[in-house]
mmCIF file of C-alpha atoms in Angstrom:
data_model
loop_
_atom_site.group_PDB
_atom_site.id
_atom_site.type_symbol
_atom_site.label_atom_id
_atom_site.label_comp_id
_atom_site.label_asym_id
_atom_site.label_seq_id
_atom_site.Cartn_x
_atom_site.Cartn_y
_atom_site.Cartn_z
ATOM 1 C CA MET A 1065 82.378 51.095 94.690
ATOM 2 C CA PRO A 1066 82.146 54.617 96.205
ATOM 3 C CA SER A 1067 82.775 57.594 93.955
ATOM 4 C CA ASN A 1068 85.659 59.957 94.653
ATOM 5 C CA LYS A 1069 83.763 62.865 93.145
ATOM 6 C CA SER A 1070 83.847 66.021 95.250
ATOM 7 C CA VAL A 1071 80.873 66.669 97.450
ATOM 8 C CA SER A 1072 80.928 70.196 96.065
ATOM 9 C CA ASP A 1073 82.005 71.459 92.665
ATOM 10 C CA ALA A 1074 82.517 74.969 94.066
ATOM 11 C CA ALA A 1075 85.836 76.675 93.409
ATOM 12 C CA ILE A 1076 88.652 76.170 95.917
ATOM 13 C CA THR A 1077 91.031 78.947 96.976
ATOM 14 C CA GLN A 1078 94.426 78.093 98.446
ATOM 15 C CA PHE A 1079 96.339 80.682 100.487
ATOM 16 C CA ILE A 1080 100.042 79.831 100.322
ATOM 17 C CA ASN A 1081 103.195 81.057 102.106
ATOM 18 C CA CYS A 1082 101.220 81.939 105.233
ATOM 19 C CA ARG A 1083 101.713 82.087 108.965
ATOM 20 C CA ILE A 1084 98.277 81.084 110.185
ATOM 21 C CA LEU A 1085 96.948 81.854 113.666
ATOM 22 C CA ARG A 1086 95.540 78.532 114.782
ATOM 23 C CA ASP A 1087 95.502 76.769 118.161
ATOM 24 C CA HIS A 1088 96.848 79.929 119.836
ATOM 25 C CA ARG A 1089 100.056 80.074 117.789
ATOM 26 C CA LEU A 1090 101.310 81.118 114.382
ATOM 27 C CA GLN A 1091 101.883 78.099 112.142
ATOM 28 C CA ARG A 1092 103.469 77.953 108.704
ATOM 29 C CA ASP A 1093 100.822 76.297 106.591
ATOM 30 C CA ASP A 1094 98.451 76.795 103.691
ATOM 31 C CA LEU A 1095 94.814 77.748 104.132
ATOM 32 C CA TRP A 1096 92.124 76.253 101.916
ATOM 33 C CA VAL A 1097 88.715 77.841 101.393
ATOM 34 C CA ARG A 1098 85.585 76.628 99.640
ATOM 35 C CA GLU A 1099 82.091 78.132 99.663
ATOM 36 C CA GLY A 1100 83.132 80.756 102.182
ATOM 37 C CA LYS A 1101 84.361 78.221 104.757
ATOM 38 C CA VAL A 1102 87.790 77.088 105.895
ATOM 39 C CA LEU A 1103 88.339 73.680 104.317
ATOM 40 C CA ASP A 1104 90.087 70.640 105.773
ATOM 41 C CA PRO A 1105 92.793 69.913 103.163
ATOM 42 C CA GLU A 1106 92.671 66.185 103.927
ATOM 43 C CA LYS A 1107 89.274 66.118 102.268
ATOM 44 C CA LEU A 1108 90.938 67.193 99.035
ATOM 45 C CA PHE A 1109 92.561 63.776 98.753
ATOM 46 C CA PHE A 1110 89.096 62.513 97.928
ATOM 47 C CA ASP A 1111 88.386 65.396 95.589
ATOM 48 C CA GLU A 1112 88.232 64.500 91.933
ATOM 49 C CA LYS A 1113 90.565 67.324 90.879
ATOM 50 C CA GLY A 1114 92.766 67.508 93.978
ATOM 51 C CA TYR A 1115 93.960 71.062 93.360
ATOM 52 C CA ALA A 1116 92.910 74.662 94.005
ATOM 53 C CA ASP A 1117 91.186 76.800 91.409
ATOM 54 C CA LYS A 1118 92.834 79.956 92.736
ATOM 55 C CA LEU A 1119 96.101 80.638 94.542
ATOM 56 C CA VAL A 1120 96.657 83.602 96.871
ATOM 57 C CA ASP A 1121 100.338 84.118 97.721
ATOM 58 C CA CYS A 1122 100.546 85.682 101.183
ATOM 59 C CA GLU A 1123 104.316 86.211 100.820
ATOM 60 C CA GLY A 1124 104.951 85.287 104.440
ATOM 61 C CA SER A 1125 102.190 87.451 105.893
ATOM 62 C CA ILE A 1126 100.243 86.564 109.013
ATOM 63 C CA ILE A 1127 96.718 85.282 108.441
ATOM 64 C CA ALA A 1128 94.435 85.865 111.422
ATOM 65 C CA PRO A 1129 90.666 85.607 111.838
ATOM 66 C CA GLY A 1130 88.841 88.786 110.862
ATOM 67 C CA PHE A 1131 88.571 91.274 113.696
ATOM 68 C CA ILE A 1132 85.290 91.668 115.588
ATOM 69 C CA ASP A 1133 84.548 95.044 117.201
ATOM 70 C CA VAL A 1134 81.782 94.827 119.811
ATOM 71 C CA GLN A 1135 81.863 98.529 120.716
ATOM 72 C CA ILE A 1136 81.948 101.101 117.941
ATOM 73 C CA ASN A 1137 79.759 104.206 118.117
ATOM 74 C CA GLY A 1138 80.396 105.385 114.569
ATOM 75 C CA GLY A 1139 83.182 106.884 112.507
ATOM 76 C CA TYR A 1140 84.074 108.917 109.425
ATOM 77 C CA GLY A 1141 81.495 111.546 110.318
ATOM 78 C CA ILE A 1142 78.742 109.016 111.093
ATOM 79 C CA ASP A 1143 77.212 108.820 114.584
ATOM 80 C CA PHE A 1144 75.059 105.714 115.099
ATOM 81 C CA SER A 1145 73.163 107.478 117.910
ATOM 82 C CA GLN A 1146 71.844 110.196 115.591
ATOM 83 C CA ALA A 1147 68.319 109.457 114.410
ATOM 84 C CA SER A 1148 67.481 109.846 110.729
ATOM 85 C CA ASP A 1149 65.275 108.282 108.091
ATOM 86 C CA ASP A 1150 68.286 106.539 106.527
ATOM 87 C CA VAL A 1151 70.369 105.137 109.369
ATOM 88 C CA SER A 1152 71.291 102.134 107.248
ATOM 89 C CA SER A 1153 73.319 104.214 104.789
ATOM 90 C CA GLY A 1154 75.483 105.548 107.640
ATOM 91 C CA VAL A 1155 76.023 102.098 109.128
ATOM 92 C CA SER A 1156 76.851 100.746 105.662
ATOM 93 C CA PHE A 1157 79.337 103.563 105.075
ATOM 94 C CA VAL A 1158 81.205 102.774 108.307
ATOM 95 C CA ALA A 1159 80.971 99.033 107.600
ATOM 96 C CA LYS A 1160 82.758 99.595 104.297
ATOM 97 C CA LYS A 1161 85.413 101.871 105.795
ATOM 98 C CA ILE A 1162 86.420 99.575 108.659
ATOM 99 C CA LEU A 1163 87.395 96.819 106.243
ATOM 100 C CA GLN A 1164 90.724 98.633 105.913
ATOM 101 C CA HIS A 1165 91.289 97.976 109.620
ATOM 102 C CA GLY A 1166 90.692 94.239 109.280
ATOM 103 C CA VAL A 1167 87.247 94.370 110.887
ATOM 104 C CA THR A 1168 84.936 91.799 109.310
ATOM 105 C CA SER A 1169 82.083 91.944 111.858
ATOM 106 C CA PHE A 1170 80.902 94.557 114.341
ATOM 107 C CA CYS A 1171 78.228 95.673 116.767
ATOM 108 C CA PRO A 1172 77.006 99.212 116.003
ATOM 109 C CA THR A 1173 76.856 100.847 119.420
ATOM 110 C CA LEU A 1174 74.379 103.423 120.695
ATOM 111 C CA VAL A 1175 75.167 105.544 123.737
ATOM 112 C CA THR A 1176 72.462 106.711 126.126
ATOM 113 C CA SER A 1177 69.705 108.360 124.078
ATOM 114 C CA PRO A 1178 66.047 109.362 124.464
ATOM 115 C CA PRO A 1179 63.486 106.675 123.578
ATOM 116 C CA ALA A 1180 62.625 108.460 120.327
ATOM 117 C CA VAL A 1181 66.158 107.821 119.046
ATOM 118 C CA TYR A 1182 66.074 104.102 119.857
ATOM 119 C CA HIS A 1183 62.605 103.756 118.339
ATOM 120 C CA LYS A 1184 63.825 105.449 115.158
ATOM 121 C CA VAL A 1185 67.254 103.827 114.781
ATOM 122 C CA LEU A 1186 66.877 100.224 115.946
ATOM 123 C CA PRO A 1187 64.211 99.034 113.469
ATOM 124 C CA GLN A 1188 66.332 100.204 110.520
ATOM 125 C CA ILE A 1189 69.316 97.882 111.043
ATOM 126 C CA LYS A 1190 69.203 94.094 110.847
ATOM 127 C CA VAL A 1191 71.806 91.452 111.554
ATOM 128 C CA SER A 1192 73.538 90.854 108.228
ATOM 129 C CA ASP A 1193 76.491 89.073 106.669
ATOM 130 C CA GLY A 1194 79.545 90.951 105.515
ATOM 131 C CA GLY A 1195 80.972 91.090 102.024
ATOM 132 C CA GLU A 1196 82.459 93.464 99.513
ATOM 133 C CA HIS A 1197 79.853 96.001 100.651
ATOM 134 C CA GLY A 1198 81.287 96.057 104.173
ATOM 135 C CA ALA A 1199 81.749 94.264 107.492
ATOM 136 C CA GLY A 1200 78.908 92.136 108.807
ATOM 137 C CA VAL A 1201 76.506 93.478 111.439
ATOM 138 C CA LEU A 1202 76.216 91.207 114.478
ATOM 139 C CA GLY A 1203 73.510 93.245 116.191
ATOM 140 C CA PHE A 1204 73.422 96.418 118.242
ATOM 141 C CA HIS A 1205 75.331 97.075 121.433
ATOM 142 C CA LEU A 1206 73.150 99.354 123.545
ATOM 143 C CA GLU A 1207 75.364 101.120 126.068
ATOM 144 C CA GLY A 1208 72.791 102.660 128.371
ATOM 145 C CA PRO A 1209 70.505 104.288 129.348
ATOM 146 C CA PHE A 1210 70.272 102.036 132.443
ATOM 147 C CA ILE A 1211 73.562 103.169 133.953
ATOM 148 C CA SER A 1212 74.843 105.065 136.997
ATOM 149 C CA VAL A 1213 74.519 108.836 137.240
ATOM 150 C CA GLU A 1214 77.810 108.926 139.159
ATOM 151 C CA LYS A 1215 79.658 107.104 136.379
ATOM 152 C CA LYS A 1216 77.805 108.400 133.344
ATOM 153 C CA GLY A 1217 81.015 109.477 131.593
ATOM 154 C CA ALA A 1218 80.121 111.132 128.289
ATOM 155 C CA HIS A 1219 76.495 109.944 128.482
ATOM 156 C CA PRO A 1220 73.863 112.720 128.813
ATOM 157 C CA GLU A 1221 72.424 112.632 132.327
ATOM 158 C CA GLN A 1222 68.963 113.812 131.294
ATOM 159 C CA PHE A 1223 68.363 110.579 129.365
ATOM 160 C CA LEU A 1224 69.529 108.097 132.009
ATOM 161 C CA ARG A 1225 66.859 105.696 133.278
ATOM 162 C CA THR A 1226 66.225 103.314 136.146
ATOM 163 C CA PHE A 1227 64.132 100.153 136.230
ATOM 164 C CA GLN A 1228 60.820 101.616 137.386
ATOM 165 C CA SER A 1229 58.792 98.516 136.554
ATOM 166 C CA GLY A 1230 61.502 96.232 137.842
ATOM 167 C CA GLY A 1231 61.645 94.160 134.707
ATOM 168 C CA ILE A 1232 61.887 93.839 130.957
ATOM 169 C CA GLU A 1233 59.047 96.332 130.488
ATOM 170 C CA ASP A 1234 61.469 99.187 131.132
ATOM 171 C CA LEU A 1235 63.730 98.019 128.311
ATOM 172 C CA MET A 1236 60.793 97.672 125.927
ATOM 173 C CA GLU A 1237 59.640 101.188 126.798
ATOM 174 C CA ALA A 1238 63.100 102.630 126.227
ATOM 175 C CA TYR A 1239 64.203 100.619 123.203
ATOM 176 C CA GLY A 1240 60.871 99.808 121.577
ATOM 177 C CA GLY A 1241 61.894 96.168 121.103
ATOM 178 C CA LEU A 1242 64.781 93.751 121.462
ATOM 179 C CA ASP A 1243 65.161 92.461 117.907
ATOM 180 C CA ASN A 1244 68.662 92.640 116.410
ATOM 181 C CA ILE A 1245 70.217 93.539 119.769
ATOM 182 C CA ALA A 1246 73.419 91.638 120.572
ATOM 183 C CA MET A 1247 74.464 93.298 123.826
ATOM 184 C CA VAL A 1248 73.230 95.650 126.536
ATOM 185 C CA THR A 1249 75.483 97.503 128.975
ATOM 186 C CA LEU A 1250 73.864 98.274 132.324
ATOM 187 C CA ALA A 1251 74.754 99.065 135.928
ATOM 188 C CA PRO A 1252 74.034 96.000 138.124
ATOM 189 C CA GLU A 1253 73.512 98.048 141.302
ATOM 190 C CA LEU A 1254 70.313 99.605 139.933
ATOM 191 C CA GLY A 1255 67.166 98.302 141.596
ATOM 192 C CA GLY A 1256 65.538 95.573 139.511
ATOM 193 C CA SER A 1257 68.625 95.089 137.342
ATOM 194 C CA GLN A 1258 69.287 91.478 138.311
ATOM 195 C CA SER A 1259 65.984 90.216 136.945
ATOM 196 C CA VAL A 1260 66.647 92.181 133.762
ATOM 197 C CA VAL A 1261 70.086 90.556 133.419
ATOM 198 C CA LYS A 1262 68.505 87.130 133.723
ATOM 199 C CA GLU A 1263 65.754 87.904 131.216
ATOM 200 C CA LEU A 1264 68.141 89.349 128.626
ATOM 201 C CA CYS A 1265 70.468 86.357 128.866
ATOM 202 C CA GLN A 1266 67.548 83.966 128.476
ATOM 203 C CA ARG A 1267 66.746 85.804 125.232
ATOM 204 C CA GLY A 1268 70.285 85.267 123.974
ATOM 205 C CA ILE A 1269 71.389 88.870 124.506
ATOM 206 C CA THR A 1270 74.831 89.390 126.032
ATOM 207 C CA VAL A 1271 74.801 91.498 129.193
ATOM 208 C CA SER A 1272 77.741 93.729 130.014
ATOM 209 C CA LEU A 1273 78.431 95.582 133.251
ATOM 210 C CA GLY A 1274 79.614 99.153 132.985
ATOM 211 C CA HIS A 1275 79.133 102.839 133.814
ATOM 212 C CA SER A 1276 78.567 101.607 137.326
ATOM 213 C CA VAL A 1277 79.393 102.071 141.011
ATOM 214 C CA ALA A 1278 78.666 98.404 141.761
ATOM 215 C CA ASN A 1279 80.632 96.617 144.441
ATOM 216 C CA LEU A 1280 82.089 93.178 143.821
ATOM 217 C CA SER A 1281 79.165 91.241 145.311
ATOM 218 C CA GLN A 1282 76.674 93.079 143.091
ATOM 219 C CA ALA A 1283 78.834 92.345 140.061
ATOM 220 C CA GLU A 1284 79.153 88.682 141.053
ATOM 221 C CA GLU A 1285 75.370 88.420 141.454
ATOM 222 C CA ALA A 1286 74.934 89.751 137.922
ATOM 223 C CA VAL A 1287 77.405 87.159 136.631
ATOM 224 C CA HIS A 1288 75.421 84.416 138.377
ATOM 225 C CA HIS A 1289 72.385 85.651 136.453
ATOM 226 C CA GLY A 1290 74.283 85.480 133.159
ATOM 227 C CA ALA A 1291 76.272 88.691 132.699
ATOM 228 C CA SER A 1292 79.522 87.910 130.887
ATOM 229 C CA PHE A 1293 81.244 91.170 129.886
ATOM 230 C CA ILE A 1294 82.688 94.321 131.399
ATOM 231 C CA THR A 1295 82.398 97.456 129.273
ATOM 232 C CA HIS A 1296 85.750 99.270 128.903
ATOM 233 C CA LEU A 1297 87.404 97.956 132.055
ATOM 234 C CA PHE A 1298 88.643 100.628 134.516
ATOM 235 C CA ASN A 1299 86.707 103.391 132.746
ATOM 236 C CA ALA A 1300 83.432 104.640 134.274
ATOM 237 C CA MET A 1301 83.483 102.307 137.298
ATOM 238 C CA LEU A 1302 84.756 102.400 140.864
ATOM 239 C CA PRO A 1303 88.561 102.262 141.029
ATOM 240 C CA PHE A 1304 90.157 99.106 142.368
ATOM 241 C CA HIS A 1305 90.298 99.042 146.178
ATOM 242 C CA HIS A 1306 91.844 96.252 148.206
ATOM 243 C CA ARG A 1307 88.814 95.945 150.519
ATOM 244 C CA ASP A 1308 86.291 95.887 147.700
ATOM 245 C CA PRO A 1309 87.719 95.733 144.169
ATOM 246 C CA GLY A 1310 84.327 96.420 142.575
ATOM 247 C CA ILE A 1311 83.642 95.248 139.026
ATOM 248 C CA VAL A 1312 87.392 94.983 138.390
ATOM 249 C CA GLY A 1313 87.461 92.160 140.943
ATOM 250 C CA LEU A 1314 85.561 89.893 138.561
ATOM 251 C CA LEU A 1315 88.831 89.228 136.745
ATOM 252 C CA THR A 1316 90.036 87.074 139.641
ATOM 253 C CA SER A 1317 86.793 86.329 141.505
ATOM 254 C CA ASP A 1318 86.324 82.788 142.803
ATOM 255 C CA GLN A 1319 82.550 83.264 142.545
ATOM 256 C CA VAL A 1320 82.421 83.023 138.753
ATOM 257 C CA PRO A 1321 80.578 79.751 138.019
ATOM 258 C CA ALA A 1322 82.699 76.851 136.772
ATOM 259 C CA GLY A 1323 82.986 76.761 133.018
ATOM 260 C CA ARG A 1324 82.070 80.427 132.643
ATOM 261 C CA THR A 1325 84.356 83.229 131.483
ATOM 262 C CA VAL A 1326 83.911 86.902 132.258
ATOM 263 C CA TYR A 1327 85.312 88.936 129.361
ATOM 264 C CA TYR A 1328 86.388 92.547 129.595
ATOM 265 C CA GLY A 1329 86.728 95.240 126.967
ATOM 266 C CA MET A 1330 89.833 97.399 126.805
ATOM 267 C CA ILE A 1331 90.318 100.593 124.818
ATOM 268 C CA ALA A 1332 94.014 100.220 123.985
ATOM 269 C CA ASP A 1333 94.704 103.805 122.942
ATOM 270 C CA GLY A 1334 97.104 104.796 125.709
ATOM 271 C CA ILE A 1335 94.628 107.435 126.907
ATOM 272 C CA HIS A 1336 91.582 105.594 128.251
ATOM 273 C CA THR A 1337 93.879 102.983 129.800
ATOM 274 C CA ASN A 1338 97.491 103.325 130.849
ATOM 275 C CA PRO A 1339 99.632 100.517 129.359
ATOM 276 C CA ALA A 1340 100.541 99.385 132.873
ATOM 277 C CA ALA A 1341 96.832 98.928 133.708
ATOM 278 C CA LEU A 1342 96.309 96.894 130.557
ATOM 279 C CA ARG A 1343 99.236 94.662 131.477
ATOM 280 C CA ILE A 1344 97.853 94.137 134.996
ATOM 281 C CA ALA A 1345 94.456 93.109 133.621
ATOM 282 C CA HIS A 1346 95.934 90.849 130.972
ATOM 283 C CA ARG A 1347 98.284 89.078 133.362
ATOM 284 C CA ALA A 1348 95.440 88.536 135.814
ATOM 285 C CA HIS A 1349 92.993 87.200 133.211
ATOM 286 C CA PRO A 1350 94.515 86.804 129.714
ATOM 287 C CA SER A 1351 91.699 84.688 128.270
ATOM 288 C CA GLY A 1352 89.127 87.421 128.962
ATOM 289 C CA LEU A 1353 90.702 90.334 127.102
ATOM 290 C CA VAL A 1354 88.574 91.801 124.297
ATOM 291 C CA LEU A 1355 90.049 94.704 122.366
ATOM 292 C CA VAL A 1356 87.476 97.348 121.416
ATOM 293 C CA THR A 1357 87.849 100.646 119.606
ATOM 294 C CA ASP A 1358 84.900 102.462 121.231
ATOM 295 C CA ALA A 1359 85.325 104.582 118.114
ATOM 296 C CA ILE A 1360 83.143 107.635 117.631
ATOM 297 C CA THR A 1361 82.196 109.823 114.688
ATOM 298 C CA ALA A 1362 85.697 111.344 114.778
ATOM 299 C CA MET A 1363 87.401 108.126 113.665
ATOM 300 C CA GLY A 1364 89.069 108.775 110.325
ATOM 301 C CA LEU A 1365 88.631 112.542 110.641
ATOM 302 C CA PRO A 1366 90.971 115.329 111.831
ATOM 303 C CA PRO A 1367 90.883 116.491 115.478
ATOM 304 C CA GLY A 1368 88.119 118.966 116.282
ATOM 305 C CA ARG A 1369 84.490 119.113 117.415
ATOM 306 C CA HIS A 1370 82.409 116.005 116.779
ATOM 307 C CA THR A 1371 79.146 114.507 118.034
ATOM 308 C CA LEU A 1372 78.660 111.599 120.417
ATOM 309 C CA GLY A 1373 74.967 110.891 120.554
ATOM 310 C CA GLN A 1374 73.199 114.004 121.796
ATOM 311 C CA GLN A 1375 76.400 115.845 122.759
ATOM 312 C CA VAL A 1376 79.281 117.659 121.084
ATOM 313 C CA ILE A 1377 82.800 116.739 122.180
ATOM 314 C CA GLU A 1378 86.304 117.966 121.394
ATOM 315 C CA ILE A 1379 88.829 115.463 120.005
ATOM 316 C CA GLN A 1380 92.470 116.496 120.306
ATOM 317 C CA GLY A 1381 94.330 113.452 119.044
ATOM 318 C CA LEU A 1382 94.148 109.740 118.271
ATOM 319 C CA HIS A 1383 96.489 106.997 119.443
ATOM 320 C CA ALA A 1384 96.662 103.224 119.425
ATOM 321 C CA TYR A 1385 98.875 100.595 121.003
ATOM 322 C CA VAL A 1386 98.964 96.964 122.061
ATOM 323 C CA ALA A 1387 101.262 96.297 124.982
ATOM 324 C CA GLY A 1388 101.908 93.543 127.465
ATOM 325 C CA CYS A 1389 100.823 90.562 125.399
ATOM 326 C CA SER A 1390 102.143 88.469 122.535
ATOM 327 C CA VAL A 1391 101.139 88.923 118.900
ATOM 328 C CA GLU A 1392 98.995 85.800 119.107
ATOM 329 C CA GLU A 1393 97.251 86.994 122.271
ATOM 330 C CA ALA A 1394 96.577 90.433 120.804
ATOM 331 C CA LEU A 1395 95.091 88.954 117.646
ATOM 332 C CA GLU A 1396 92.877 86.566 119.598
ATOM 333 C CA ALA A 1397 91.708 89.452 121.787
ATOM 334 C CA ALA A 1398 90.414 91.090 118.607
ATOM 335 C CA SER A 1399 88.852 87.962 117.111
ATOM 336 C CA LEU A 1400 88.438 84.745 119.100
ATOM 337 C CA HIS A 1401 87.558 86.350 122.434
ATOM 338 C CA PRO A 1402 84.792 88.637 121.121
ATOM 339 C CA ALA A 1403 83.411 85.691 119.138
ATOM 340 C CA LYS A 1404 83.290 83.579 122.288
ATOM 341 C CA LEU A 1405 81.703 86.466 124.176
ATOM 342 C CA LEU A 1406 78.878 86.680 121.632
ATOM 343 C CA GLY A 1407 78.490 82.910 121.361
ATOM 344 C CA ILE A 1408 79.517 82.742 117.685
ATOM 345 C CA SER A 1409 82.936 81.071 117.969
ATOM 346 C CA HIS A 1410 81.551 77.995 116.200
ATOM 347 C CA LYS A 1411 81.700 80.028 112.989
ATOM 348 C CA LYS A 1412 83.733 83.199 113.582
ATOM 349 C CA GLY A 1413 86.838 84.334 115.439
ATOM 350 C CA ASN A 1414 89.004 81.354 114.459
ATOM 351 C CA LEU A 1415 90.337 79.524 111.413
ATOM 352 C CA ASP A 1416 89.185 76.048 112.392
ATOM 353 C CA TYR A 1417 87.889 73.783 109.638
ATOM 354 C CA GLY A 1418 84.290 74.674 108.864
ATOM 355 C CA SER A 1419 84.521 78.224 110.224
ATOM 356 C CA ASP A 1420 83.668 81.267 108.119
ATOM 357 C CA ALA A 1421 86.669 82.287 106.027
ATOM 358 C CA ASP A 1422 86.773 85.834 107.398
ATOM 359 C CA LEU A 1423 90.462 86.672 107.306
ATOM 360 C CA VAL A 1424 92.907 89.510 107.750
ATOM 361 C CA LEU A 1425 96.425 89.536 106.303
ATOM 362 C CA LEU A 1426 98.979 91.441 108.389
ATOM 363 C CA ASP A 1427 102.662 92.261 108.250
ATOM 364 C CA ASP A 1428 105.010 91.718 111.194
ATOM 365 C CA ALA A 1429 104.092 95.141 112.614
ATOM 366 C CA LEU A 1430 100.406 94.078 112.505
ATOM 367 C CA ASN A 1431 99.557 96.553 109.752
ATOM 368 C CA VAL A 1432 96.585 95.326 107.738
ATOM 369 C CA GLU A 1433 97.525 94.325 104.191
ATOM 370 C CA ALA A 1434 94.251 92.785 103.031
ATOM 371 C CA THR A 1435 90.841 91.757 104.353
ATOM 372 C CA PHE A 1436 88.743 88.796 103.201
ATOM 373 C CA ILE A 1437 85.144 87.898 104.019
ATOM 374 C CA SER A 1438 83.908 84.393 103.199
ATOM 375 C CA GLY A 1439 87.209 83.854 101.407
ATOM 376 C CA GLU A 1440 86.710 86.767 99.023
ATOM 377 C CA GLU A 1441 88.998 89.790 99.038
ATOM 378 C CA VAL A 1442 87.069 92.877 100.136
ATOM 379 C CA TRP A 1443 89.941 95.310 100.750
ATOM 380 C CA ARG A 1444 93.654 95.483 99.941
ATOM 381 C CA LYS A 1445 96.264 98.073 100.770
ATOM 382 C CA GLY A 1446 97.381 100.073 97.773
ATOM 383 C CA PRO A 1447 100.941 100.028 96.425
#
């Protein structure tokens, strides 16, 4: 006769009085967690004890998957593109601070820098799980230096590079290696870029198109070679034109291979992107929207002069908004979509059974009330 003893004797946490984001809608249900994973409650019928060891009353709050930020350059006085002998302490400091914003995983982002900076910074940070110490690190996002001079934006022109060797050797020379790199932003019109896109994707590194004057056919070619993201849509690229929509045209292109999705990052601050532009993009391609902060060292600090890589910039004000989509769509754009983009949606970005119990509790205005990683509370709003 089979035993009904639990497969695991680990403690079970039950979140009650919740509205859980699951299957693209908010559902009134309880959430069960064991050993850092979302648990199928039906399995508890075969559990010897049949009850939770700990109850968390959400008091009607929304429970969504923890947010994933794939483009964050720093914050709270820390600039990830500044080389030092202790880069890890700065990354850890930001990782701890962003818990209050519901971020449970992120990609530290470096803007265009000289090789010496990459060689100094990159070896110091490894992919790591999150916890009470801070949000998990999913790997670096390297935004540059293989981008367009015409669309360099805030990137220093003197450190921009082209693909001289026509292959991966240029990346190795610039970066020093490709370990712990999750994403690279490049301009697909640069000579030799298409072979680089293919090579990076074969290595499991996400390729994003941005800071570019590429036309639509060049962007489509990059997608055929594996590119799957657009860095801050509308910013630092050719404006939409009816005869050649450029990179923006990927949102509705019929040349995207079947079964593939091209995602696009949006900085929803009302400054980088007008709300009307965000609504146009979302209505054209809702399943591709990925909300990013593109935060810099000034995040969490008063307006003034702050660094961005090798430059000093003036910050005059900070804003944020989400417009043109439902609550569920906005939350998925900050969780499920970036997880799919990075190929980690089997464990993050959703609350499916077996997924990591990285959670954010929010009120109806989407203010963060508490953040959990692996089912453990890592931040809670004060009284």
